[in-house]
mmCIF file of C-alpha atoms in Angstrom:
data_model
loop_
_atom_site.group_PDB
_atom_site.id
_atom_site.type_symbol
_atom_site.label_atom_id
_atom_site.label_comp_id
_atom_site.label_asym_id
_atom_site.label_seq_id
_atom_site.Cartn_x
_atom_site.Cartn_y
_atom_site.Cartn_z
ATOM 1 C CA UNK A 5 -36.498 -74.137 3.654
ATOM 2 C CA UNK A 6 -35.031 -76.087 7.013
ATOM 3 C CA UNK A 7 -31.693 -75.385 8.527
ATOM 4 C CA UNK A 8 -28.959 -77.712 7.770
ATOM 5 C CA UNK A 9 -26.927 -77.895 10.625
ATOM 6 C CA UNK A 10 -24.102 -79.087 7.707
ATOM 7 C CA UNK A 11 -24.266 -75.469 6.423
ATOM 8 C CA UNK A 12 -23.183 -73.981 9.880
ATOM 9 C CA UNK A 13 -20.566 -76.104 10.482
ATOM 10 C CA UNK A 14 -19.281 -75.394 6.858
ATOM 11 C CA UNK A 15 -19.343 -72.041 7.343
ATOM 12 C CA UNK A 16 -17.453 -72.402 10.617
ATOM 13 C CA UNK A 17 -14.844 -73.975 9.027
ATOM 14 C CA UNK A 18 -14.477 -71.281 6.995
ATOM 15 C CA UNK A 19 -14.410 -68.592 9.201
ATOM 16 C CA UNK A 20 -12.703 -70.301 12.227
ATOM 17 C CA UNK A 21 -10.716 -73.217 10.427
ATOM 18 C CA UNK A 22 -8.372 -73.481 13.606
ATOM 19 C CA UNK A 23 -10.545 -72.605 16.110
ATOM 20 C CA UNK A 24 -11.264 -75.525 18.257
ATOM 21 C CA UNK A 25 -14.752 -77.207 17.686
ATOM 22 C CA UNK A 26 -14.185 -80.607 19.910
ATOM 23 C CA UNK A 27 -12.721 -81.175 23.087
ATOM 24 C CA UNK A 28 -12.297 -84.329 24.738
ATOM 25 C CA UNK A 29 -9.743 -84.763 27.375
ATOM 26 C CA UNK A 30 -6.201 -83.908 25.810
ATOM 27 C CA UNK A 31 -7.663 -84.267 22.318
ATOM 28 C CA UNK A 32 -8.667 -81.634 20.282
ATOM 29 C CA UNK A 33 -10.508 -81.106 16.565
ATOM 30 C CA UNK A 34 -10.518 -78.175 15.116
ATOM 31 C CA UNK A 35 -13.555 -77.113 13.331
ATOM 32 C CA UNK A 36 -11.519 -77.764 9.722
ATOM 33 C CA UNK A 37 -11.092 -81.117 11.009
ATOM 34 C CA UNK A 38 -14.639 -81.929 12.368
ATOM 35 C CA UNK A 39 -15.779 -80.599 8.746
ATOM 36 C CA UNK A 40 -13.685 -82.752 6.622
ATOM 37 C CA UNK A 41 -13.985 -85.975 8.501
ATOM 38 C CA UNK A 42 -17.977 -85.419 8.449
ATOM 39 C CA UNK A 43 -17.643 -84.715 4.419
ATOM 40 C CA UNK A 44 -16.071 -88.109 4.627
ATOM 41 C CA UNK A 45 -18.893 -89.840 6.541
ATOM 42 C CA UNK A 46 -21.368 -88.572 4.366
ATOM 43 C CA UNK A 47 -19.316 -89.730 1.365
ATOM 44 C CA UNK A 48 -18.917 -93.334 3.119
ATOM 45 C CA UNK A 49 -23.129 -93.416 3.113
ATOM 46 C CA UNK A 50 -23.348 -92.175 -0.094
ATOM 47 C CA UNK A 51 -20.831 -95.261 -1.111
ATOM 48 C CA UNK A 52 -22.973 -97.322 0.650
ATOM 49 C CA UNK A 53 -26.175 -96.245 -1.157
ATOM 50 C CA UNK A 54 -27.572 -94.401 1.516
ATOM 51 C CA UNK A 55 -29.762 -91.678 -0.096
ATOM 52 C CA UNK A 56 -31.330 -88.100 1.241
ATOM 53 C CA UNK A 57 -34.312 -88.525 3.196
ATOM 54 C CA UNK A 58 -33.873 -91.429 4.493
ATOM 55 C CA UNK A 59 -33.472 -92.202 8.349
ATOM 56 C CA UNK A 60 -30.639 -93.793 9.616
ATOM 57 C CA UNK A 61 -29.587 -94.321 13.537
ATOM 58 C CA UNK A 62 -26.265 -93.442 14.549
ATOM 59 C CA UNK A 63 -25.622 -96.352 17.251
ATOM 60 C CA UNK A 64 -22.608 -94.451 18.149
ATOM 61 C CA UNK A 65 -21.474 -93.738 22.246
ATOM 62 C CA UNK A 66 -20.931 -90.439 23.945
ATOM 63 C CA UNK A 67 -17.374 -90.053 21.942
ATOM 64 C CA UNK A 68 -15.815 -86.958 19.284
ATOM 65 C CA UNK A 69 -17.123 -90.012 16.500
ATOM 66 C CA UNK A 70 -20.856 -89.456 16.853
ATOM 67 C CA UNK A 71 -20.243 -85.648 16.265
ATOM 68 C CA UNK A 72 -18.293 -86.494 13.101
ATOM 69 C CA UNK A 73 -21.609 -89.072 12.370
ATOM 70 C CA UNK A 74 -24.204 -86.404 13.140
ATOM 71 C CA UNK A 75 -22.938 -83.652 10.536
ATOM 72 C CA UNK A 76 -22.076 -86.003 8.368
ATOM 73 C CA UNK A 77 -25.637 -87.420 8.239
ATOM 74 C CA UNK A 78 -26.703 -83.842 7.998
ATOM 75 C CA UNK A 79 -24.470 -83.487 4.936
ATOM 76 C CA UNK A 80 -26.212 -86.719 3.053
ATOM 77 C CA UNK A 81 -29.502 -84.605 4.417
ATOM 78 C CA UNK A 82 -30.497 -87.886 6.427
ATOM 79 C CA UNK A 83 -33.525 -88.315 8.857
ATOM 80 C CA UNK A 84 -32.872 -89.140 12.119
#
């Protein structure tokens, strides 16, 4: 069995909901937040017919997005 990085996140979320996950600048996301945007990523690929397994390639710059498109890949159990 591999390690879906999804499943930590998740379970941050649960025990840490407030706790701050992202910081950039003045903004911050908490790790509720950073979960339940990613959920909504992977939904958005799902939408899009993107299934598990296959690769995708986040073409995404150094910014709090490409976190939210990393777990969110790892939700839809992508390949990078």
């Amino acid at each position: 069995m591999s390690l879906n990085l999804a499943l930590l996140l998740r379970e941050s979320a649960k025990a840490h909901p407030e706790k701050t996950a992202l910081a950039v600048g003045d903004s911050r996301l908490t790790y509720e937040a950073v979960d339940l945007y990613a959920r909504r990523f992977a939904r958005g690929l799902r939408t899009l017919g993107i299934e598990r397994g296959q690769h995708v390639a986040p073409l995404v710059p150094n910014v709090p997005h490409f976190t939210i498109a990393y777990f969110g890949a790892h939700y839809r159990e992508l390949r990078g």
